[in-house]
Short mmCIF file of C-alpha atoms in Angstrom, two decimals:
data_model
loop_
_atom_site.label_atom_id
_atom_site.label_comp_id
_atom_site.label_asym_id
_atom_site.label_seq_id
_atom_site.Cartn_x
_atom_site.Cartn_y
_atom_site.Cartn_z
CA MET A 10 92.80 111.02 95.91
CA ARG A 11 91.91 113.28 92.99
CA TRP A 12 89.06 115.00 94.88
CA LYS A 13 91.25 115.28 97.97
CA LEU A 14 93.84 117.22 95.98
CA THR A 15 91.11 119.40 94.45
CA GLY A 16 89.61 120.14 97.89
CA ARG A 17 92.96 121.18 99.32
CA PHE A 18 93.58 123.49 96.39
CA LEU A 19 90.11 125.07 96.79
CA MET A 20 90.76 125.71 100.49
CA THR A 21 94.02 127.39 99.55
CA ILE A 22 92.20 129.68 97.08
CA ILE A 23 89.50 130.57 99.64
CA CYS A 24 92.06 131.37 102.34
CA THR A 25 93.95 133.50 99.85
CA VAL A 26 90.81 135.50 98.95
CA PHE A 27 89.98 136.00 102.63
CA CYS A 28 93.48 137.25 103.34
CA VAL A 29 93.31 139.62 100.35
CA ILE A 30 90.00 141.09 101.56
CA LEU A 31 91.34 141.51 105.10
CA VAL A 32 94.54 143.17 103.91
CA ASN A 33 92.60 145.48 101.57
CA GLY A 34 90.34 146.53 104.44
CA ILE A 35 93.28 147.27 106.71
CA ILE A 36 95.04 149.26 103.99
CA SER A 37 91.87 151.29 103.31
CA ILE A 38 91.46 152.17 107.00
CA VAL A 39 95.14 153.12 107.32
CA LEU A 40 94.97 155.33 104.23
CA TYR A 41 91.81 157.07 105.44
CA VAL A 42 93.28 157.76 108.89
CA TYR A 43 96.49 159.00 107.28
CA HIS A 44 94.49 161.29 104.99
CA ILE A 45 92.49 162.77 107.85
CA SER A 46 95.49 163.28 110.15
CA ASN A 47 97.62 164.94 107.46
CA GLU A 48 94.98 167.29 106.03
CA ASP A 49 96.28 170.85 106.51
CA ARG A 50 93.31 172.88 105.30
CA PRO A 51 89.62 172.21 104.70
CA THR A 52 88.57 171.45 101.19
CA SER A 53 84.76 171.29 101.46
CA ALA A 54 82.48 174.36 101.28
CA THR A 55 81.17 173.71 104.79
CA ASP A 56 84.67 173.50 106.27
CA PHE A 57 85.65 176.64 104.37
CA THR A 58 82.66 178.51 105.79
CA ARG A 59 83.46 177.43 109.33
CA SER A 60 87.13 178.31 108.92
CA LEU A 61 86.25 181.96 108.27
CA ALA A 62 85.29 182.31 111.91
CA ARG A 63 88.93 182.77 112.81
CA TYR A 64 88.99 186.02 110.80
CA ILE A 65 85.75 187.48 112.28
CA ALA A 66 85.65 189.69 115.36
CA LYS A 67 83.37 192.38 116.88
CA ILE A 68 84.75 195.93 116.87
CA ASP A 69 82.54 198.44 118.69
CA GLU A 70 79.78 195.82 118.70
CA GLU A 71 79.99 195.62 114.92
CA PRO A 72 81.13 192.39 113.26
CA GLN A 73 84.21 192.81 111.11
CA ILE A 74 86.38 190.47 108.97
CA SER A 75 90.12 190.91 108.79
CA ASP A 76 92.10 191.61 105.66
CA GLU A 77 93.44 188.08 105.76
CA GLY A 78 89.86 186.77 105.77
CA ILE A 79 89.01 188.96 102.78
CA ALA A 80 92.04 187.55 100.94
CA THR A 81 90.81 184.08 101.75
CA LEU A 82 87.39 184.96 100.29
CA GLN A 83 89.03 186.25 97.13
CA GLU A 84 91.03 183.03 96.73
CA ARG A 85 87.83 180.99 96.94
CA ASN A 86 85.79 183.42 94.77
CA ALA A 87 83.39 183.93 97.66
CA TRP A 88 81.65 186.81 99.48
CA LEU A 89 80.27 187.28 103.01
CA GLN A 90 77.32 189.05 104.69
CA PHE A 91 76.69 189.61 108.42
CA LEU A 92 73.08 189.20 109.61
CA ASP A 93 71.31 190.35 112.75
CA ASP A 94 68.67 188.36 114.58
CA ASN A 95 65.94 189.63 112.23
CA GLY A 96 67.77 188.60 109.06
CA ASN A 97 68.91 192.12 108.14
CA VAL A 98 72.35 192.53 106.54
CA ILE A 99 74.47 194.62 108.90
CA GLY A 100 77.79 194.25 107.09
CA HIS A 101 79.46 192.48 104.17
CA ALA A 102 82.72 191.72 102.40
CA LEU A 103 82.97 191.41 98.62
CA ALA A 104 79.16 190.90 98.39
CA PRO A 105 77.71 191.72 94.95
CA ALA A 106 75.32 194.68 94.63
CA ALA A 107 72.47 192.33 93.68
CA ALA A 108 72.78 190.39 96.90
CA PRO A 109 69.67 190.65 99.13
CA GLN A 110 69.79 193.04 102.13
CA HIS A 111 67.24 191.11 104.14
CA TYR A 112 66.53 187.38 104.50
CA THR A 113 63.42 185.82 105.86
CA PRO A 114 63.70 182.38 107.47
CA ILE A 115 62.21 180.80 104.32
CA GLU A 116 64.66 182.66 102.11
CA LEU A 117 67.57 181.50 104.23
CA ILE A 118 66.38 177.91 103.92
CA GLN A 119 65.98 178.24 100.17
CA ALA A 120 69.38 179.92 99.81
CA TYR A 121 71.01 177.16 101.89
CA LYS A 122 69.40 174.33 99.96
CA TYR A 123 69.69 175.56 96.36
CA ARG A 124 72.04 177.54 94.17
CA ASP A 125 70.78 180.81 92.67
CA LYS A 126 70.77 181.78 89.02
CA ASN A 127 74.38 183.01 89.27
CA GLN A 128 75.52 179.51 90.31
CA THR A 129 76.20 180.74 93.82
CA THR A 130 76.11 178.27 96.66
CA THR A 131 75.05 179.81 99.99
CA LEU A 132 76.05 178.58 103.44
CA VAL A 133 75.20 179.97 106.88
CA ALA A 134 77.28 179.80 110.03
CA GLU A 135 77.44 181.38 113.50
CA HIS A 136 80.43 182.30 115.67
CA ASN A 137 80.38 184.06 119.06
CA GLY A 138 76.91 185.43 118.51
CA VAL A 139 77.70 186.62 114.99
CA THR A 140 75.65 185.10 112.18
CA TYR A 141 77.22 185.26 108.74
CA LEU A 142 76.24 184.09 105.30
CA VAL A 143 78.86 183.00 102.76
CA GLY A 144 78.24 182.77 99.03
CA ILE A 145 80.63 180.74 96.90
CA GLN A 146 80.50 181.26 93.13
CA ASP A 147 81.53 177.85 91.79
CA ALA A 148 79.50 176.03 89.10
CA SER A 149 81.19 172.70 89.91
CA LEU A 150 80.15 172.88 93.53
CA SER A 151 76.96 171.03 94.41
CA LYS A 152 75.19 170.35 97.68
CA ILE A 153 73.45 167.10 98.57
CA ILE A 154 71.41 166.83 101.74
CA ILE A 155 70.93 163.31 103.06
CA THR A 156 68.89 162.22 106.03
CA SER A 157 69.48 158.73 107.35
CA ASN A 158 69.29 156.41 110.31
CA THR A 159 72.75 155.61 111.69
CA SER A 160 71.78 152.12 112.76
CA SER A 161 70.36 151.42 109.30
CA ILE A 162 73.57 152.57 107.65
CA THR A 163 75.63 150.31 109.91
CA GLN A 164 73.34 147.40 109.15
CA PHE A 165 73.52 148.14 105.43
CA ILE A 166 77.32 148.28 105.48
CA ALA A 167 77.48 144.95 107.35
CA GLN A 168 75.08 143.33 104.87
CA PHE A 169 76.98 144.78 101.93
CA ALA A 170 80.31 143.52 103.28
CA LEU A 171 78.82 140.06 103.90
CA ILE A 172 77.43 139.90 100.35
CA ILE A 173 80.79 140.98 98.91
CA ILE A 174 82.63 138.30 100.92
CA ILE A 175 80.16 135.57 99.89
CA VAL A 176 80.32 136.60 96.22
CA ASP A 177 84.14 136.67 96.34
CA ILE A 178 84.23 133.21 97.93
CA VAL A 179 81.82 131.79 95.33
CA ILE A 180 83.91 133.26 92.52
CA ALA A 181 87.07 131.90 94.11
CA ILE A 182 85.48 128.43 94.40
CA ILE A 183 84.43 128.44 90.75
CA ILE A 184 87.80 129.65 89.48
CA GLY A 185 89.68 127.41 91.91
CA PHE A 186 87.65 124.37 90.87
CA ILE A 187 88.31 124.98 87.19
CA PHE A 188 92.00 125.64 87.75
CA SER A 189 92.46 122.80 90.23
CA SER A 190 90.89 120.36 87.75
CA PHE A 191 93.71 121.08 85.34
CA LEU A 192 96.27 121.03 88.16
CA ALA A 193 95.05 117.91 89.99
CA LYS A 194 94.50 115.79 86.88
CA PRO A 195 98.21 115.36 85.97
CA ILE A 196 99.12 114.90 89.64
CA TYR A 197 96.52 112.15 89.88
CA ARG A 198 98.00 110.57 86.75
CA MET A 199 101.46 110.67 88.33
CA ILE A 200 100.15 108.97 91.49
CA GLU A 201 98.47 106.30 89.35
CA ARG A 202 101.71 105.74 87.39
CA ILE A 203 103.67 105.30 90.62
CA ARG A 204 101.01 102.87 91.90
CA MET A 205 101.32 100.93 88.64
CA LEU A 206 105.10 100.74 89.05
CA LYS A 207 104.59 99.54 92.62
CA ASN A 208 102.34 96.76 91.30
CA ARG A 209 104.99 95.83 88.69
CA ASN A 210 102.97 97.20 85.80
CA PHE A 211 105.66 98.72 83.60
CA ALA A 212 103.46 99.75 80.68
CA VAL A 213 104.49 103.09 79.14
CA ASP A 214 101.81 105.79 79.32
CA SER A 215 100.39 106.40 75.85
CA LYS A 216 99.11 109.88 76.84
CA ARG A 217 102.06 112.19 76.40
CA SER A 218 101.78 115.25 78.65
CA LYS A 219 102.79 118.49 76.96
CA GLY A 220 102.42 120.82 79.92
CA LEU A 221 104.39 121.66 83.03
CA TYR A 222 104.77 118.00 84.00
CA ARG A 223 106.14 116.80 80.66
CA SER A 224 109.62 116.08 82.00
CA ILE A 225 108.17 114.22 85.02
CA PHE A 226 106.10 111.90 82.83
CA HIS A 227 109.09 111.42 80.54
CA ASN A 228 111.22 110.37 83.53
CA LEU A 229 108.46 108.04 84.75
CA ASP A 230 108.46 106.37 81.32
CA ASP A 231 112.23 105.96 81.55
CA VAL A 232 111.87 104.45 85.03
CA ALA A 233 109.19 102.07 83.73
CA GLU A 234 111.46 100.99 80.87
CA SER A 235 114.39 100.44 83.23
CA LEU A 236 112.29 98.48 85.72
CA LYS A 237 110.84 96.42 82.89
CA LEU A 238 114.32 95.47 81.70
CA GLN A 239 115.39 94.68 85.25
CA GLU A 240 112.28 92.56 85.75
CA GLU A 241 112.98 90.65 82.55
CA GLU A 242 116.58 90.15 83.63
CA ARG A 243 115.40 88.97 87.04
CA HIS A 244 113.04 86.46 85.45
CA LYS A 245 115.82 85.31 83.18
CA LEU A 246 118.20 84.85 86.11
CA GLU A 247 115.46 83.11 88.09
CA GLN A 248 114.85 80.74 85.22
CA MET A 249 118.58 80.17 84.83
CA ARG A 250 118.94 79.46 88.54
CA ASN A 251 116.12 76.94 88.40
CA GLU A 252 117.82 75.32 85.41
CA TRP A 253 121.11 75.23 87.34
CA ILE A 254 119.46 73.50 90.27
CA SER A 255 117.69 71.08 87.93
CA ASN A 256 120.87 70.29 86.00
CA VAL A 257 122.99 69.93 89.12
CA SER A 258 120.38 67.63 90.63
CA HIS A 259 120.35 65.59 87.43
CA ASP A 260 124.15 65.48 87.19
CA MET A 261 124.41 64.50 90.86
CA LYS A 262 121.82 61.74 90.61
CA THR A 263 123.74 59.80 87.93
CA PRO A 264 127.04 59.37 89.85
CA LEU A 265 125.16 58.92 93.13
CA ALA A 266 123.14 56.11 91.56
CA ALA A 267 126.34 54.49 90.33
CA ILE A 268 128.03 54.83 93.72
CA GLN A 269 124.97 53.39 95.45
CA GLY A 270 124.77 50.49 92.98
CA TYR A 271 128.42 49.50 93.21
CA ALA A 272 128.36 49.91 96.99
CA GLU A 273 125.49 47.43 97.14
CA LEU A 274 127.45 45.04 94.92
CA LEU A 275 130.43 45.28 97.27
CA GLN A 276 128.24 44.02 100.07
CA GLY A 277 127.70 40.71 98.21
CA ASN A 278 130.07 37.90 97.36
CA VAL A 279 132.46 39.43 94.82
CA SER A 280 136.04 38.63 93.90
CA THR A 281 139.01 40.73 94.89
CA GLN A 282 139.37 42.02 91.29
CA GLU A 283 135.71 43.01 91.18
CA GLN A 284 136.08 44.82 94.51
CA SER A 285 139.02 46.75 93.09
CA ASP A 286 137.10 47.63 89.93
CA TYR A 287 133.99 48.72 91.82
CA ALA A 288 136.07 50.84 94.23
CA GLU A 289 137.80 52.53 91.32
CA ILE A 290 134.44 53.38 89.72
CA ILE A 291 133.13 54.76 93.04
CA GLU A 292 136.27 56.90 93.37
CA LYS A 293 135.88 58.27 89.84
CA LYS A 294 132.24 59.13 90.45
CA SER A 295 133.13 60.81 93.74
CA VAL A 296 135.85 62.87 92.04
CA TYR A 297 133.36 63.89 89.34
CA MET A 298 130.85 64.99 91.96
CA ARG A 299 133.51 67.02 93.79
CA GLU A 300 134.59 68.68 90.53
CA LEU A 301 130.96 69.44 89.69
CA LEU A 302 130.34 71.05 93.09
CA ASP A 303 133.62 73.00 92.88
CA ASP A 304 132.75 74.27 89.40
CA PHE A 305 129.25 75.13 90.49
CA THR A 306 130.54 77.10 93.49
CA LEU A 307 133.12 78.88 91.36
CA THR A 308 130.68 79.94 88.65
CA MET A 309 128.20 81.20 91.25
CA ARG A 310 130.86 83.27 93.00
CA LEU A 311 132.10 84.68 89.72
CA ARG A 312 128.59 85.62 88.63
CA GLN A 313 127.80 87.25 91.99
CA GLN A 314 131.19 89.04 91.92
CA GLU A 315 132.11 87.44 95.22
CA MET A 316 135.36 85.92 93.94
CA PRO A 317 138.30 88.14 94.95
CA LEU A 318 141.01 88.13 92.29
CA GLN A 319 144.61 87.62 93.37
CA LEU A 320 146.12 89.98 90.80
CA VAL A 321 149.79 89.68 89.98
CA ASP A 322 151.77 91.58 87.33
CA THR A 323 152.53 88.86 84.78
CA ASN A 324 154.20 88.72 81.38
CA ILE A 325 151.17 87.49 79.47
CA VAL A 326 153.29 86.31 76.51
CA SER A 327 155.39 83.95 78.64
CA PHE A 328 152.27 82.91 80.53
CA VAL A 329 150.43 81.78 77.38
CA ARG A 330 153.58 80.13 75.97
CA GLU A 331 153.93 77.99 79.12
CA LEU A 332 150.28 76.91 78.81
CA VAL A 333 150.89 75.79 75.24
CA ILE A 334 154.00 73.84 76.32
CA ASP A 335 151.98 72.09 79.07
CA VAL A 336 149.35 71.04 76.53
CA LEU A 337 152.03 69.79 74.09
CA ASN A 338 153.54 67.65 76.86
CA ASP A 339 150.16 65.98 77.45
CA THR A 340 150.27 62.61 75.63
CA THR A 341 146.48 62.71 75.24
CA PHE A 342 146.86 65.33 72.50
CA SER A 343 150.04 64.01 70.89
CA GLY A 344 148.29 63.70 67.52
CA SER A 345 147.16 67.32 67.47
CA GLU A 346 149.09 70.12 65.80
CA ILE A 347 149.46 73.13 68.10
CA THR A 348 151.33 76.31 67.10
CA PHE A 349 152.00 79.49 69.06
CA ASN A 350 152.53 82.88 67.37
CA ASN A 351 153.39 86.07 69.18
CA GLN A 352 153.97 89.55 67.76
CA ILE A 353 155.70 90.82 70.92
CA ASP A 354 158.03 89.25 73.48
CA LYS A 355 156.81 90.96 76.65
CA LEU A 356 153.47 92.36 77.69
CA THR A 357 152.71 92.86 81.38
CA LYS A 358 149.16 92.47 82.68
CA SER A 359 147.70 92.23 86.20
CA ILE A 360 145.92 88.87 86.28
CA ASP A 361 144.91 86.11 88.65
CA THR A 362 147.24 83.46 87.24
CA HIS A 363 145.29 80.50 88.66
CA LEU A 364 141.91 81.58 87.26
CA MET A 365 143.33 82.88 83.98
CA LYS A 366 145.19 79.58 83.42
CA ARG A 367 141.97 77.67 83.97
CA ALA A 368 140.03 79.91 81.58
CA LEU A 369 142.53 79.68 78.71
CA LEU A 370 143.04 75.93 79.22
CA ASN A 371 139.27 75.46 79.07
CA PHE A 372 139.23 77.15 75.66
CA ILE A 373 142.21 75.10 74.44
CA TYR A 374 140.91 71.77 75.78
CA ASN A 375 137.48 72.37 74.26
CA ALA A 376 139.10 72.89 70.87
CA LEU A 377 141.08 69.66 71.24
CA VAL A 378 138.48 67.45 72.90
CA HIS A 379 135.46 68.30 70.75
CA ASN A 380 137.30 67.71 67.45
CA GLU A 381 139.13 64.85 65.77
CA GLY A 382 142.55 63.83 67.05
CA ASN A 383 144.39 65.42 64.10
CA VAL A 384 142.90 68.87 64.63
CA ALA A 385 145.27 71.82 64.07
CA LEU A 386 145.20 74.52 66.76
CA ASP A 387 146.72 77.98 66.33
CA ILE A 388 147.25 80.23 69.36
CA SER A 389 148.44 83.82 68.92
CA ILE A 390 148.89 86.90 71.08
CA GLU A 391 149.20 90.55 70.05
CA GLU A 392 148.47 94.05 71.25
CA MET A 393 146.02 96.31 69.41
CA ASN A 394 145.26 99.84 70.68
CA GLU A 395 146.53 98.99 74.19
CA VAL A 396 144.30 95.89 74.25
CA THR A 397 145.83 92.44 74.60
CA VAL A 398 144.23 90.04 72.10
CA ILE A 399 144.60 86.26 72.56
CA THR A 400 143.25 84.22 69.63
CA ILE A 401 142.62 80.44 69.76
CA SER A 402 141.65 79.00 66.36
CA ASP A 403 141.07 75.44 65.17
CA ASN A 404 140.17 73.81 61.87
CA GLY A 405 137.76 71.35 63.43
CA LYS A 406 134.12 70.51 62.91
CA GLY A 407 132.80 73.94 63.91
CA ILE A 408 129.67 74.82 65.85
CA ALA A 409 126.20 75.09 64.38
CA GLU A 410 124.88 78.63 64.13
CA ALA A 411 121.87 77.73 66.28
CA ASP A 412 124.23 76.59 69.07
CA LEU A 413 126.47 79.68 69.14
CA PRO A 414 124.29 81.85 71.46
CA GLN A 415 124.17 79.05 74.07
CA VAL A 416 127.83 77.99 74.09
CA PHE A 417 128.62 80.05 77.19
CA GLU A 418 125.45 79.05 79.04
CA ARG A 419 125.89 76.84 82.08
CA TYR A 420 125.31 73.11 81.52
CA TYR A 421 124.81 73.65 77.79
CA ARG A 422 126.17 70.89 75.57
CA GLY A 423 126.19 71.26 71.82
CA THR A 424 125.29 68.60 69.29
CA ASN A 425 128.94 67.56 68.95
CA THR A 426 129.51 66.91 72.69
CA ARG A 427 127.21 63.99 73.38
CA ASN A 428 129.88 61.52 74.48
CA ILE A 429 132.28 64.02 76.03
CA LYS A 430 132.87 63.97 79.77
CA GLY A 431 132.77 67.14 81.83
CA THR A 432 130.61 69.18 84.18
CA GLY A 433 129.19 71.43 81.46
CA LEU A 434 130.44 74.56 83.27
CA GLY A 435 133.85 74.98 81.61
CA MET A 436 132.94 77.57 78.96
CA ALA A 437 130.75 79.53 81.37
CA ILE A 438 133.55 79.63 83.97
CA ALA A 439 136.11 80.68 81.34
CA ARG A 440 133.89 83.50 80.12
CA ASP A 441 133.16 84.71 83.68
CA VAL A 442 136.89 84.69 84.53
CA ILE A 443 137.70 86.87 81.51
CA GLN A 444 134.87 89.28 82.37
CA ALA A 445 136.02 89.41 85.99
CA HIS A 446 139.36 90.71 84.64
CA GLY A 447 137.49 93.44 82.73
CA GLY A 448 137.84 91.64 79.41
CA GLU A 449 135.49 90.13 76.86
CA VAL A 450 135.22 86.94 74.80
CA GLU A 451 134.08 86.64 71.19
CA LEU A 452 133.18 83.32 69.52
CA VAL A 453 133.21 82.82 65.75
CA SER A 454 132.51 79.44 64.18
CA GLU A 455 131.33 77.79 60.95
CA ILE A 456 130.47 74.19 60.32
CA GLY A 457 133.25 72.36 58.44
CA ILE A 458 135.73 75.25 58.75
CA GLY A 459 136.48 75.58 62.44
CA THR A 460 136.06 77.75 65.51
CA THR A 461 137.88 80.88 66.69
CA ILE A 462 137.80 82.27 70.23
CA ILE A 463 139.04 85.84 70.66
CA VAL A 464 139.93 87.02 74.18
CA ARG A 465 140.44 90.76 74.71
CA LEU A 466 142.03 92.01 77.92
#
């Protein structure tokens, strides 16, 4: 993958260089054509010499140059001589006195090829049978004569262009390879990190990137941390589910074994009283199994948020007071001291009365059942910062500190509940009901002093 990314980047660089060369060539050709087509007057010495032909004419068979041509010579600091077929000067314009009056063919060649001691460059031209020699006094002007083969020049230009293109491509490959190494390396690391996350490897990368991709790697670390926490939570829920199934299976086996045993006894020769006793035991075990399954279904629906709440605006003060009265009327707890304190007379809350009643009664019954018969129970309700606070306190045996974190776990039974009947789901259901209403539960306890449950809605 890393070399694939590098190769693609190199191809991009090479294509870019090729496009740059092509565009530069097109621009150069366009500029040259524009320069040639918009050139108003000649600038070279040869073009200047040829342009003088427009000012030359024969008058009475004698070559003459017009006044405009003479002005042109003066502007260029040049002079002109007319020659006959034998090289004799038959006329001139602005020619110096030291200028030769006769030129042999060799002298013409020498004058054309080289400048004289006065830094005069000589050029020869012919127009309509008139031969004229032009001398330009310009020290910066030089003449280079080149002889070449046109096909060789074309071949040289093609070879030169090919070499330039190859060199440019090689340079682009070298630079692109170096640059792409730095570019592809963090991308490859990102792909590896994503592959690790896919394989559930949530280890945080120890190499902290400080470049362009710093924020990306930081976000990948955050994703890894979040997925790690979710994975741990999933394992925890999986373990809890397995424990639920194991505990339910265990709790179901005991009453089923009893039902099966007493049913077998009923098939034998037993008295009417024994039949009645065995039937009563079977009924109790059946009721227990039904309650266990109902509680199990309820706690699962609450945890999965599949339990729709039937919310009704209710005076929570009157609601809690009626619960306390119901408990006081239960002869089972006649020896217990239960008090109710309220700071306000009316406080309306939207609650599911059925589920809320079960949750609060679970807290109250736990305080009464898991303590001695003379336990004192104090229930109070107040409002603090628009939060309804229901407090249930007892002066019973208390809960060991090691047991506190597990009190609300499903099927958990503390050290002081060994001989207490129940499904083991009461506290978990009560806590889930409160949370389903958007509230929270706090448990405070100390051995020998008592236990306090604080419900905030």
